[in-house]
GROMACS .gro file of C-alpha atoms in nm:
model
  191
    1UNK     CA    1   8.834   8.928   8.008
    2UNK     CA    2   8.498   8.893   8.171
    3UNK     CA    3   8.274   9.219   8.217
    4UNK     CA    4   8.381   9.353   8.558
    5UNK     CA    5   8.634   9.136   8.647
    6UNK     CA    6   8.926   9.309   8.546
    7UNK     CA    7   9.326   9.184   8.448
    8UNK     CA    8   9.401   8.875   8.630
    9UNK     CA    9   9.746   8.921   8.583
   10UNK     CA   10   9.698   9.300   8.803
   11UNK     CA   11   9.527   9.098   9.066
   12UNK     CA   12   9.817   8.794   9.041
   13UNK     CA   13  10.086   9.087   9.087
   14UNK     CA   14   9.959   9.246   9.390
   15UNK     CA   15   9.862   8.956   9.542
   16UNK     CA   16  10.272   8.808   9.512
   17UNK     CA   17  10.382   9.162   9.607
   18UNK     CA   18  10.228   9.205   9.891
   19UNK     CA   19  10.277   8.865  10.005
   20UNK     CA   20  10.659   8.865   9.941
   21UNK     CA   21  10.651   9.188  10.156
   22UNK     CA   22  10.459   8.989  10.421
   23UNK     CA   23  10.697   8.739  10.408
   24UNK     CA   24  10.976   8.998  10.436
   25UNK     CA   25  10.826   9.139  10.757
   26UNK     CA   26  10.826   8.821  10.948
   27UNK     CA   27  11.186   8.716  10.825
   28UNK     CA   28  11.262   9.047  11.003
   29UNK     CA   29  11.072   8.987  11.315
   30UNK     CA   30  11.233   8.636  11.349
   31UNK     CA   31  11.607   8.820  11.284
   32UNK     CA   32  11.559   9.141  11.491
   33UNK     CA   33  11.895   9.273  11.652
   34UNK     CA   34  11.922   9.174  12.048
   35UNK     CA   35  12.221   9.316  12.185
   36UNK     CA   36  12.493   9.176  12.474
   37UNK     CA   37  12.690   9.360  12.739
   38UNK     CA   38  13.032   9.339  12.742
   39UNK     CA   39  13.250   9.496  12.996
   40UNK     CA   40  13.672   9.579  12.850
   41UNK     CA   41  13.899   9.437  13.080
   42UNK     CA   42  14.120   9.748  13.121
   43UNK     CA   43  13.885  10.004  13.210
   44UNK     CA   44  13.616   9.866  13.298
   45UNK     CA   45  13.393  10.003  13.032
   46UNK     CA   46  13.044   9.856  12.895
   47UNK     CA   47  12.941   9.837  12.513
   48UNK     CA   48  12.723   9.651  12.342
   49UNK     CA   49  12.742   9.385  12.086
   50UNK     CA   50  12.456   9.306  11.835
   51UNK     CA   51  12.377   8.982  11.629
   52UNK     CA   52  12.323   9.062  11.275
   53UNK     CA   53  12.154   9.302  11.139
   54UNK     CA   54  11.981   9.114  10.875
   55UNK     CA   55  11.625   9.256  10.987
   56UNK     CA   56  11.689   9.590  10.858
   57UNK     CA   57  11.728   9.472  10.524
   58UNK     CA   58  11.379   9.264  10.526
   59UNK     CA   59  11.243   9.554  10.704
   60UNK     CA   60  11.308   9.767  10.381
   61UNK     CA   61  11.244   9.500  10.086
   62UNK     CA   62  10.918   9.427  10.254
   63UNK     CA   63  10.899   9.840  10.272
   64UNK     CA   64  10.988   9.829   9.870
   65UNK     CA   65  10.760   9.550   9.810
   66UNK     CA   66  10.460   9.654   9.921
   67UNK     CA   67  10.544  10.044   9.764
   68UNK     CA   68  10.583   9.797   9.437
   69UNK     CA   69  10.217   9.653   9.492
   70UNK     CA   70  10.055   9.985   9.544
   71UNK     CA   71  10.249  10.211   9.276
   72UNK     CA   72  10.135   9.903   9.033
   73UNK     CA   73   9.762   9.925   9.129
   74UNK     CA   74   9.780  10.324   9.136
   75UNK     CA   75   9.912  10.329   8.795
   76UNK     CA   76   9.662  10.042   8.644
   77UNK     CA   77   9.354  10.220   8.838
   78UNK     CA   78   9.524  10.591   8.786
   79UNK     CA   79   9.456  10.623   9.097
   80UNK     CA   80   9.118  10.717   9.060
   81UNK     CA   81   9.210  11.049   8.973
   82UNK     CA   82   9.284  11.036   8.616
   83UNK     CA   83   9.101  10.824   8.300
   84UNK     CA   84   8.728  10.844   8.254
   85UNK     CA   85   8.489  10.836   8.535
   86UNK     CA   86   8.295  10.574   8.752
   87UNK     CA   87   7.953  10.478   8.669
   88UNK     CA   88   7.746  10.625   8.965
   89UNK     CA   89   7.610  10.342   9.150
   90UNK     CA   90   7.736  10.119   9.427
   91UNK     CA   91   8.035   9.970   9.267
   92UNK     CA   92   8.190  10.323   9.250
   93UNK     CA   93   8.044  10.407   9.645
   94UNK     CA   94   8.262  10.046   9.746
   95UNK     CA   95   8.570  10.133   9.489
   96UNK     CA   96   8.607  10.472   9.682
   97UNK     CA   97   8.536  10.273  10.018
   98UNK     CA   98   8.825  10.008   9.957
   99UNK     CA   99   9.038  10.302   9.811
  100UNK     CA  100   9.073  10.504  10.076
  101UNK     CA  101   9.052  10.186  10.336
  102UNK     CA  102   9.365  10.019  10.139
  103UNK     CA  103   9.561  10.348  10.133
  104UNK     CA  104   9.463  10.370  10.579
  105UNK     CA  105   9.637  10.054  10.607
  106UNK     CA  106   9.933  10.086  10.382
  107UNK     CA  107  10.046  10.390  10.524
  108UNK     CA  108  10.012  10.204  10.799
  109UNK     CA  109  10.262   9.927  10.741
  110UNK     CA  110  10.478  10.121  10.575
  111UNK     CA  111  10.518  10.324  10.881
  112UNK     CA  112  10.552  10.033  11.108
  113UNK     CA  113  10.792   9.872  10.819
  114UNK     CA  114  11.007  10.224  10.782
  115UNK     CA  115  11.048  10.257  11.176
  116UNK     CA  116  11.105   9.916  11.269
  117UNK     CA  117  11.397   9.876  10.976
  118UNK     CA  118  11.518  10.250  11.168
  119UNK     CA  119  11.475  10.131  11.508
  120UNK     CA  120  11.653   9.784  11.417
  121UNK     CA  121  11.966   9.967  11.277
  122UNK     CA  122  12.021  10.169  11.568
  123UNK     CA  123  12.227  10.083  11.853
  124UNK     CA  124  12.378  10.159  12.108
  125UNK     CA  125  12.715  10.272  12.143
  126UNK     CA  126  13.031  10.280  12.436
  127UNK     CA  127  12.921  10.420  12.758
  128UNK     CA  128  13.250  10.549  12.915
  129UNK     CA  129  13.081  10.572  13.252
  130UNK     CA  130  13.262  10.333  13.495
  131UNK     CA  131  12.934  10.278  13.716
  132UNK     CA  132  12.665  10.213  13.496
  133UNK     CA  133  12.375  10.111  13.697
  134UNK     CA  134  12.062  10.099  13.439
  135UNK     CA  135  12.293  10.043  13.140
  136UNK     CA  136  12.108   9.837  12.842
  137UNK     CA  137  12.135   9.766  12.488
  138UNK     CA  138  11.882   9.940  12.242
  139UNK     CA  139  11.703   9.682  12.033
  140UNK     CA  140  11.380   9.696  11.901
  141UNK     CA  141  11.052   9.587  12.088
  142UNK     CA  142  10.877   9.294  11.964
  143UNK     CA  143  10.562   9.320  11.741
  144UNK     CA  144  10.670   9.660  11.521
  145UNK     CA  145  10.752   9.436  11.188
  146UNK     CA  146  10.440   9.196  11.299
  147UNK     CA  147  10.219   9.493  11.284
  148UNK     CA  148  10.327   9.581  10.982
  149UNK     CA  149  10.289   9.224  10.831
  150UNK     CA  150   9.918   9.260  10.959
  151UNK     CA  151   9.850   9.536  10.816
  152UNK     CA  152  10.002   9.419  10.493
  153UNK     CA  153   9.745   9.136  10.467
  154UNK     CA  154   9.466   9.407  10.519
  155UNK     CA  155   9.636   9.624  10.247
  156UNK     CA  156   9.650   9.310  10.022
  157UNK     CA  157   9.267   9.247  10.099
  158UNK     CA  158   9.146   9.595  10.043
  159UNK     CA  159   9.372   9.638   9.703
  160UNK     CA  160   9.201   9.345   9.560
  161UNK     CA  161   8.855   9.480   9.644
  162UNK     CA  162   8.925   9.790   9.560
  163UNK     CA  163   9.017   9.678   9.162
  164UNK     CA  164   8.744   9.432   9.153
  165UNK     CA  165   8.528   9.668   9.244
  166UNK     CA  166   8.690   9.964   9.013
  167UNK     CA  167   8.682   9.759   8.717
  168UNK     CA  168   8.295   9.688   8.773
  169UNK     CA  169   8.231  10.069   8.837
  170UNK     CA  170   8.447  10.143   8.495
  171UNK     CA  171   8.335   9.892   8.275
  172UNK     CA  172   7.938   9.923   8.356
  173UNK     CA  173   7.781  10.184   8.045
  174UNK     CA  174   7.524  10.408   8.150
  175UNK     CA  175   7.286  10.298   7.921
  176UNK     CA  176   7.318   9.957   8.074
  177UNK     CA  177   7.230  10.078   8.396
  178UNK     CA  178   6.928  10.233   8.326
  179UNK     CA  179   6.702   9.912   8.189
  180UNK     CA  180   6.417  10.195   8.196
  181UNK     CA  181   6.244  10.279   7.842
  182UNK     CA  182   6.177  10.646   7.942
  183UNK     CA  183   6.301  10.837   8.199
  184UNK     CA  184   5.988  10.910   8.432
  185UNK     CA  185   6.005  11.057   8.742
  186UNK     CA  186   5.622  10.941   8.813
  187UNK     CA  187   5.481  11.218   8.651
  188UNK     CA  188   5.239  11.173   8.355
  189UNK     CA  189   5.223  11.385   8.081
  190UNK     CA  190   4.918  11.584   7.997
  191UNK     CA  191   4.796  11.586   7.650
   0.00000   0.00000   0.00000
């Protein structure tokens, strides 16, 4: 392992996660519930009737696969809680920049993922009302599992960043950082 670089296979893992959850979230978009109205014969009553509801299920295994990505680079990183501590410098300044920048975005898509997998499950029931004027079928609006696949692709971004630049900050010594024979603050010393 090179100096700063950090596992490969940590960065190979999140990397699949997230984009299996990406690809998830689009498979949903593409098989989102759209619902028909259908009037009974005898009484004269509307329901609906839904295609399959196959998008819920992406909705949540690109939910559980992106919760996979970030658990895995929470525990490797400890979350940057726990373990020793950063080398002051930049490297830690961007590794808590990315950190709480990847955590923005996946709650983020997780919420977009979470309510359009609810949204998608719900629908709409019998309406016994003869005269239904403004009567239509619940489905879910276009774009909720699309935001959530772009803000996936952020999350994905910002995790790797986050680790390269964790591993930097944790691997860099102290004594390596300061290159300086003596620590002077410009002050001579009088003899």
């Amino acid at each position: 392992m090179a100096e700063g670089r950090g596992s490969t296979l940590v960065h190979l893992l999140v990397v699949v996660f997230c984009l299996v959850a990406f690809g998830f979230a689009i498979a949903a978009e593409r098989r989102r519930s759209v619902g028909t109205i259908n009037i009974t014969a005898g009484t004269n009553e509307t329901y609906c009737v839904y295609n399959s509801d196959v998008a819920t299920g992406y909705g949540v295994g690109a939910f559980l696969f992106l919760l996979s990505g970030e658990s895995l680079l929470m525990g490797v990183t400890k979350c940057m809680c726990f373990g020793r501590p950063l080398t002051p410098g930049g490297n830690r300044a961007w590794s808590i920049i990315y950190f709480l920048s990847s955590w923005a975005t996946f709650l983020v898509a997780e919420s977009c993922l979470i309510a359009g997998a609810t949204k998608n499950a719900y629908h709409t029931k019998y309406r016994g009302i003869i005269y239904a004027q403004n009567f239509s079928c619940e489905s879910l609006r276009k774009g909720i599992f699309i935001a959530g696949a772009v803000f996936i692709v952020a999350t994905m971004i910002l995790n790797v960043y986050y680790y390269m630049y964790f591993t930097k900050a944790s691997t860099t010594l102290l004594s390596q950082k300061a290159n300086r024979v003596s620590s002077s603050v410009g002050m001579t010393g009088y003899a």
